[in-house]
Amino acid sequence: MAKIIAIATWDFGKAAVAKSGEILATGGTAIDAVEKGINVAELDTNIVSVGYGGMPNATGEMEFDAAIMNGRTHAVGSVATLTGYSRPISVARAVMEKCQHSMLVGDGARKFATEQGFAIEETLSEESKKKYSLWLADKNAKPEFMHDTIGLLAMDCRGELVAGCSTSGMAFKHPGRVGDSPLIGSGLYADIEAGAAAATGNGDEILKFCMSFLTVEFMRNGDSAMQACQNVIKRFVAQHPEKINEDVNLIALSADGHYGAATLRDSFAFGLWDGAQARCQSVKRI
Ligand code: SD4
């Protein structure tokens, strides 16, 4: 039997992988583990950067980015600047499974979600509205949480490997701004032969290096999951030493079920479930 494991970005990833673990431990699929795990973060009102109650854009509207990828079939589903639905990862999964295309954006993504029977929901919480008003009053005052994507990677007992991510993106972003998260290869990537990876941080930097794809390629070339994450960040800093304090964080799972993470922050927390209790771990700045 393959090693069953789930890893998710940030400390809030612990509750997400706990859900993934419940699914994986009972023989469930990696695709369900990724979607349902991410749903936990999307619907948690205390998480102010993912799903319901996330961070709105510069006009006060919530625009979500999300994507999912199956490492065996390479099937993908992605939505960008999606409005009106609090579980964008589920819409992304519907794109993957029910749409002839791989990625839908804006009004078209919303139309597709409606066609698929997703009910329009309020996505702004009172807290999101308050944070927006504070920002409008003083655009230089940075809120405590500017952004944070949930990226979740899971391997099931059949050896299937799936990556997913979901975010409201950079707080107060220009309407129409798309980050790394819904871009296959940037915010996430999965290939059963090499591994899976997801990124979080400043998407405008992450996407320039296709960081998730690069992490998977480093694993393909022999790096462990940990080395692959570190080597992507090392390359970024080697080419751009002036960006040493940029917000760039990666998680990875190798094809043989080992995990890794790396960061340019002082420390970066992630949730891990590998058969027992979900727990929080962290890595220090490389
Ligand atoms: C973005 N990468 O939209 C996302 C936000 C994020 O930690 O992950 N922040 O740029």
Short mmCIF file of C-alpha atoms and ligand atoms in Angstrom, two decimals:
data_model
loop_
_atom_site.label_atom_id
_atom_site.label_comp_id
_atom_site.label_asym_id
_atom_site.label_seq_id
_atom_site.Cartn_x
_atom_site.Cartn_y
_atom_site.Cartn_z
CA MET A 1 0.00 0.00 0.00
CA ALA A 2 1.25 3.49 -0.82
CA LYS A 3 2.19 5.85 1.97
CA ILE A 4 -0.83 8.02 2.78
CA ILE A 5 -0.02 11.60 3.67
CA ALA A 6 -1.34 15.15 3.43
CA ILE A 7 0.46 18.47 3.87
CA ALA A 8 -1.01 21.98 3.76
CA THR A 9 0.37 25.51 3.99
CA TRP A 10 0.30 27.63 7.17
CA ASP A 11 -0.79 26.76 10.68
CA PHE A 12 -4.42 26.72 9.57
CA GLY A 13 -3.38 23.85 7.31
CA LYS A 14 -3.55 21.58 10.37
CA ALA A 15 -7.37 21.58 10.49
CA ALA A 16 -7.46 21.10 6.72
CA VAL A 17 -5.16 18.06 6.76
CA ALA A 18 -7.06 16.64 9.73
CA LYS A 19 -10.06 16.47 7.39
CA SER A 20 -7.90 15.05 4.59
CA GLY A 21 -6.59 12.45 7.07
CA GLU A 22 -10.11 11.30 7.96
CA ILE A 23 -10.76 10.71 4.28
CA LEU A 24 -7.42 9.06 3.51
CA ALA A 25 -7.49 6.81 6.58
CA THR A 26 -10.78 5.29 5.50
CA GLY A 27 -9.62 4.51 1.98
CA GLY A 28 -10.85 7.77 0.44
CA THR A 29 -9.30 9.36 -2.60
CA ALA A 30 -6.59 12.00 -2.75
CA ILE A 31 -8.90 14.19 -4.83
CA ASP A 32 -11.55 14.17 -2.07
CA ALA A 33 -8.87 14.68 0.57
CA VAL A 34 -7.64 17.80 -1.23
CA GLU A 35 -11.06 19.28 -2.00
CA LYS A 36 -12.68 18.57 1.38
CA GLY A 37 -9.55 19.57 3.30
CA ILE A 38 -9.41 22.91 1.49
CA ASN A 39 -13.18 23.37 2.05
CA VAL A 40 -12.46 23.37 5.81
CA ALA A 41 -10.21 26.41 5.40
CA GLU A 42 -12.58 28.07 2.92
CA LEU A 43 -15.52 27.88 5.30
CA ASP A 44 -13.60 28.80 8.47
CA THR A 45 -14.59 32.38 9.30
CA ASN A 46 -11.39 32.84 11.30
CA ILE A 47 -9.22 32.42 8.21
CA VAL A 48 -9.25 35.83 6.58
CA SER A 49 -7.49 35.02 3.32
CA VAL A 50 -9.29 31.96 1.98
CA GLY A 51 -12.93 31.40 1.00
CA TYR A 52 -15.74 33.03 2.97
CA GLY A 53 -14.52 36.08 4.86
CA GLY A 54 -11.33 36.50 2.82
CA MET A 55 -9.75 39.75 1.73
CA PRO A 56 -11.59 41.80 -0.92
CA ASN A 57 -10.02 43.61 -3.87
CA ALA A 58 -9.53 47.37 -4.22
CA THR A 59 -13.20 47.90 -5.05
CA GLY A 60 -14.40 45.87 -2.07
CA GLU A 61 -15.33 42.79 -4.11
CA MET A 62 -14.11 39.29 -3.27
CA GLU A 63 -12.31 37.62 -6.19
CA PHE A 64 -11.12 34.09 -5.59
CA ASP A 65 -8.38 32.05 -7.28
CA ALA A 66 -8.25 28.24 -6.95
CA ALA A 67 -6.97 25.19 -8.80
CA ILE A 68 -6.65 21.43 -8.51
CA MET A 69 -4.42 18.95 -10.37
CA ASN A 70 -4.36 15.16 -10.58
CA GLY A 71 -0.78 13.92 -10.74
CA ARG A 72 -1.60 10.71 -12.61
CA THR A 73 -3.92 11.98 -15.34
CA HIS A 74 -2.54 15.54 -15.33
CA ALA A 75 -6.16 16.67 -15.41
CA VAL A 76 -6.52 20.21 -14.07
CA GLY A 77 -9.33 22.55 -13.12
CA SER A 78 -8.73 26.18 -12.36
CA VAL A 79 -10.77 29.31 -11.64
CA ALA A 80 -9.47 32.86 -11.37
CA THR A 81 -11.20 36.04 -10.16
CA LEU A 82 -14.28 33.97 -9.33
CA THR A 83 -16.96 35.90 -7.44
CA GLY A 84 -20.01 34.73 -5.50
CA TYR A 85 -18.93 31.29 -4.27
CA SER A 86 -17.25 30.56 -0.96
CA ARG A 87 -15.77 27.19 -2.00
CA PRO A 88 -13.75 28.03 -5.11
CA ILE A 89 -11.79 24.75 -4.89
CA SER A 90 -15.05 22.87 -5.47
CA VAL A 91 -15.76 24.97 -8.54
CA ALA A 92 -12.19 24.25 -9.73
CA ARG A 93 -12.82 20.53 -9.26
CA ALA A 94 -16.03 20.84 -11.28
CA VAL A 95 -14.02 22.52 -14.04
CA MET A 96 -11.60 19.59 -13.97
CA GLU A 97 -14.30 16.93 -14.05
CA LYS A 98 -17.13 18.48 -16.01
CA CYS A 99 -15.75 21.14 -18.32
CA GLN A 100 -14.00 20.65 -21.64
CA HIS A 101 -11.58 23.42 -20.67
CA SER A 102 -8.91 23.66 -17.97
CA MET A 103 -9.31 27.19 -16.67
CA LEU A 104 -12.21 29.64 -16.40
CA VAL A 105 -12.04 33.24 -15.22
CA GLY A 106 -14.34 35.99 -13.96
CA ASP A 107 -17.92 36.05 -15.23
CA GLY A 108 -17.39 32.89 -17.26
CA ALA A 109 -16.25 30.98 -14.18
CA ARG A 110 -19.24 32.30 -12.27
CA LYS A 111 -21.60 31.29 -15.07
CA PHE A 112 -20.11 27.79 -15.09
CA ALA A 113 -20.52 27.49 -11.31
CA THR A 114 -24.18 28.46 -11.61
CA GLU A 115 -24.69 25.95 -14.41
CA GLN A 116 -23.17 23.28 -12.18
CA GLY A 117 -25.70 24.03 -9.46
CA PHE A 118 -23.48 25.93 -7.03
CA ALA A 119 -25.62 28.41 -5.09
CA ILE A 120 -24.54 32.06 -5.07
CA GLU A 121 -23.35 32.96 -1.59
CA GLU A 122 -22.26 35.98 0.39
CA THR A 123 -18.47 35.83 0.43
CA LEU A 124 -17.72 38.96 2.48
CA SER A 125 -17.91 38.62 6.25
CA GLU A 126 -18.45 41.62 8.53
CA GLU A 127 -14.75 41.33 9.31
CA SER A 128 -13.81 41.51 5.60
CA LYS A 129 -15.96 44.64 5.22
CA LYS A 130 -14.38 46.20 8.29
CA LYS A 131 -10.87 45.52 7.02
CA TYR A 132 -11.79 47.00 3.65
CA SER A 133 -13.17 50.19 5.29
CA LEU A 134 -10.02 50.55 7.36
CA TRP A 135 -7.89 50.18 4.24
CA LEU A 136 -10.02 52.72 2.34
CA ALA A 137 -9.55 55.18 5.19
CA ASP A 138 -5.77 54.70 5.17
CA LYS A 139 -4.33 52.82 2.23
CA ASN A 140 -0.89 52.73 3.81
CA ALA A 141 -2.07 50.93 6.92
CA LYS A 142 -1.41 47.28 6.24
CA PRO A 143 -3.83 44.88 7.92
CA GLU A 144 -2.40 42.09 10.00
CA PHE A 145 -3.12 39.49 7.30
CA MET A 146 -2.52 40.68 3.74
CA HIS A 147 -2.83 37.27 2.11
CA ASP A 148 -2.26 33.53 2.70
CA THR A 149 -3.21 30.73 0.35
CA ILE A 150 -4.13 27.24 1.41
CA GLY A 151 -2.15 24.80 -0.71
CA LEU A 152 -2.83 21.12 0.05
CA LEU A 153 -1.06 18.03 -1.32
CA ALA A 154 -2.31 14.50 -0.69
CA MET A 155 -1.34 10.92 -1.56
CA ASP A 156 -3.90 8.14 -1.07
CA CYS A 157 -3.62 4.37 -0.49
CA ARG A 158 -3.73 3.73 -4.24
CA GLY A 159 -0.72 5.99 -4.73
CA GLU A 160 -2.75 8.77 -6.34
CA LEU A 161 -1.21 12.20 -5.89
CA VAL A 162 -3.24 15.44 -6.03
CA ALA A 163 -2.44 19.13 -5.46
CA GLY A 164 -4.90 21.95 -4.80
CA CYS A 165 -4.94 25.54 -3.65
CA SER A 166 -7.45 28.29 -2.87
CA THR A 167 -7.17 31.98 -1.92
CA SER A 168 -8.80 35.37 -2.04
CA GLY A 169 -5.35 36.49 -3.23
CA MET A 170 -3.48 39.64 -2.38
CA ALA A 171 -5.63 41.89 -0.21
CA PHE A 172 -6.98 44.99 -1.99
CA LYS A 173 -5.51 43.85 -5.30
CA HIS A 174 -6.46 45.55 -8.54
CA PRO A 175 -9.70 44.04 -9.83
CA GLY A 176 -8.84 41.32 -12.30
CA ARG A 177 -5.43 40.60 -10.77
CA VAL A 178 -4.58 36.90 -10.98
CA GLY A 179 -1.94 35.48 -8.65
CA ASP A 180 0.10 32.31 -8.81
CA SER A 181 -2.51 30.09 -7.17
CA PRO A 182 -4.74 29.26 -10.17
CA LEU A 183 -1.79 29.04 -12.58
CA ILE A 184 -0.76 25.44 -13.13
CA GLY A 185 2.98 25.20 -12.47
CA SER A 186 3.10 28.37 -10.40
CA GLY A 187 0.71 27.91 -7.46
CA LEU A 188 0.64 24.12 -7.72
CA TYR A 189 1.78 21.15 -9.74
CA ALA A 190 1.50 17.37 -9.46
CA ASP A 191 3.13 14.56 -11.41
CA ILE A 192 2.88 11.05 -10.03
CA GLU A 193 6.34 10.20 -11.35
CA ALA A 194 8.08 13.04 -9.53
CA GLY A 195 5.92 14.59 -6.80
CA ALA A 196 3.66 17.53 -6.04
CA ALA A 197 4.21 21.08 -4.82
CA ALA A 198 2.28 24.20 -3.86
CA ALA A 199 3.35 27.78 -3.22
CA THR A 200 2.14 30.63 -1.05
CA GLY A 201 3.31 34.19 -0.60
CA ASN A 202 3.72 36.95 -3.13
CA GLY A 203 2.17 35.43 -6.23
CA ASP A 204 3.47 38.21 -8.43
CA GLU A 205 6.96 36.85 -7.74
CA ILE A 206 6.13 33.14 -7.49
CA LEU A 207 4.57 33.02 -10.95
CA LYS A 208 7.69 34.40 -12.64
CA PHE A 209 9.58 31.24 -11.72
CA CYS A 210 6.80 28.61 -12.09
CA MET A 211 7.93 27.66 -8.62
CA SER A 212 5.69 24.63 -8.10
CA PHE A 213 6.64 23.10 -11.43
CA LEU A 214 10.29 23.80 -10.73
CA THR A 215 10.03 22.10 -7.32
CA VAL A 216 8.55 19.01 -8.96
CA GLU A 217 11.26 19.03 -11.62
CA PHE A 218 13.98 19.22 -8.98
CA MET A 219 12.43 16.14 -7.31
CA ARG A 220 12.37 14.41 -10.70
CA ASN A 221 16.08 15.09 -10.95
CA GLY A 222 16.82 13.48 -7.60
CA ASP A 223 16.24 16.11 -4.91
CA SER A 224 14.31 15.14 -1.80
CA ALA A 225 11.10 17.12 -1.25
CA MET A 226 12.93 19.30 1.27
CA GLN A 227 15.94 19.92 -1.00
CA ALA A 228 13.69 20.70 -3.96
CA CYS A 229 11.80 23.41 -2.05
CA GLN A 230 15.07 24.87 -0.78
CA ASN A 231 16.73 24.80 -4.19
CA VAL A 232 13.86 26.70 -5.83
CA ILE A 233 14.12 29.44 -3.23
CA LYS A 234 17.91 29.45 -3.49
CA ARG A 235 17.69 29.95 -7.24
CA PHE A 236 15.22 32.80 -6.79
CA VAL A 237 17.50 34.56 -4.30
CA ALA A 238 20.65 33.85 -6.33
CA GLN A 239 19.13 35.60 -9.33
CA HIS A 240 17.49 38.34 -7.26
CA PRO A 241 19.51 38.98 -4.10
CA GLU A 242 17.55 42.21 -3.66
CA LYS A 243 14.46 40.05 -3.01
CA ILE A 244 15.94 38.24 -0.01
CA ASN A 245 13.01 39.38 2.14
CA GLU A 246 10.31 38.50 -0.38
CA ASP A 247 7.39 36.40 0.83
CA VAL A 248 7.96 33.05 -0.88
CA ASN A 249 7.06 29.69 0.71
CA LEU A 250 6.79 26.18 -0.71
CA ILE A 251 5.53 22.76 0.34
CA ALA A 252 6.19 19.51 -1.50
CA LEU A 253 5.49 15.78 -1.47
CA SER A 254 7.82 13.43 -3.30
CA ALA A 255 6.52 10.52 -5.36
CA ASP A 256 7.52 8.16 -2.53
CA GLY A 257 5.48 10.13 0.00
CA HIS A 258 8.11 12.26 1.77
CA TYR A 259 7.35 15.89 2.54
CA GLY A 260 9.34 19.09 2.41
CA ALA A 261 8.95 22.85 2.83
CA ALA A 262 11.08 25.98 2.54
CA THR A 263 10.66 29.69 3.16
CA LEU A 264 12.26 33.10 3.00
CA ARG A 265 10.42 34.08 6.19
CA ASP A 266 11.97 33.65 9.63
CA SER A 267 9.76 30.61 9.87
CA PHE A 268 6.93 29.02 7.93
CA ALA A 269 4.33 26.71 9.48
CA PHE A 270 2.45 23.94 7.71
CA GLY A 271 -0.07 21.26 8.66
CA LEU A 272 0.90 17.61 8.30
CA TRP A 273 -1.07 14.38 8.54
CA ASP A 274 0.83 11.15 7.97
CA GLY A 275 -1.29 8.49 9.54
CA ALA A 276 -1.73 9.61 13.13
CA GLN A 277 -2.81 13.00 14.50
CA ALA A 278 -2.72 16.10 12.32
CA ARG A 279 0.02 18.38 13.58
CA CYS A 280 1.68 21.66 12.86
CA GLN A 281 5.35 21.80 11.87
CA SER A 282 7.56 24.59 10.71
CA VAL A 283 10.76 25.24 8.80
CA LYS A 284 13.19 28.10 9.36
CA ARG A 285 14.40 30.52 6.72
CA ILE A 286 16.81 28.78 4.34
C1 SD4 B 1 -1.41 35.42 -4.30
N1 SD4 B 1 0.03 33.66 -3.53
O1 SD4 B 1 -2.52 35.67 -4.72
C2 SD4 B 1 -1.24 34.29 -3.32
C3 SD4 B 1 -1.44 34.80 -1.95
C4 SD4 B 1 -0.75 34.02 -0.89
O2 SD4 B 1 0.35 33.93 1.11
O3 SD4 B 1 -0.47 32.89 -0.96
N2 SD4 B 1 -0.34 34.57 0.17
O4 SD4 B 1 -0.41 36.10 -4.59
#
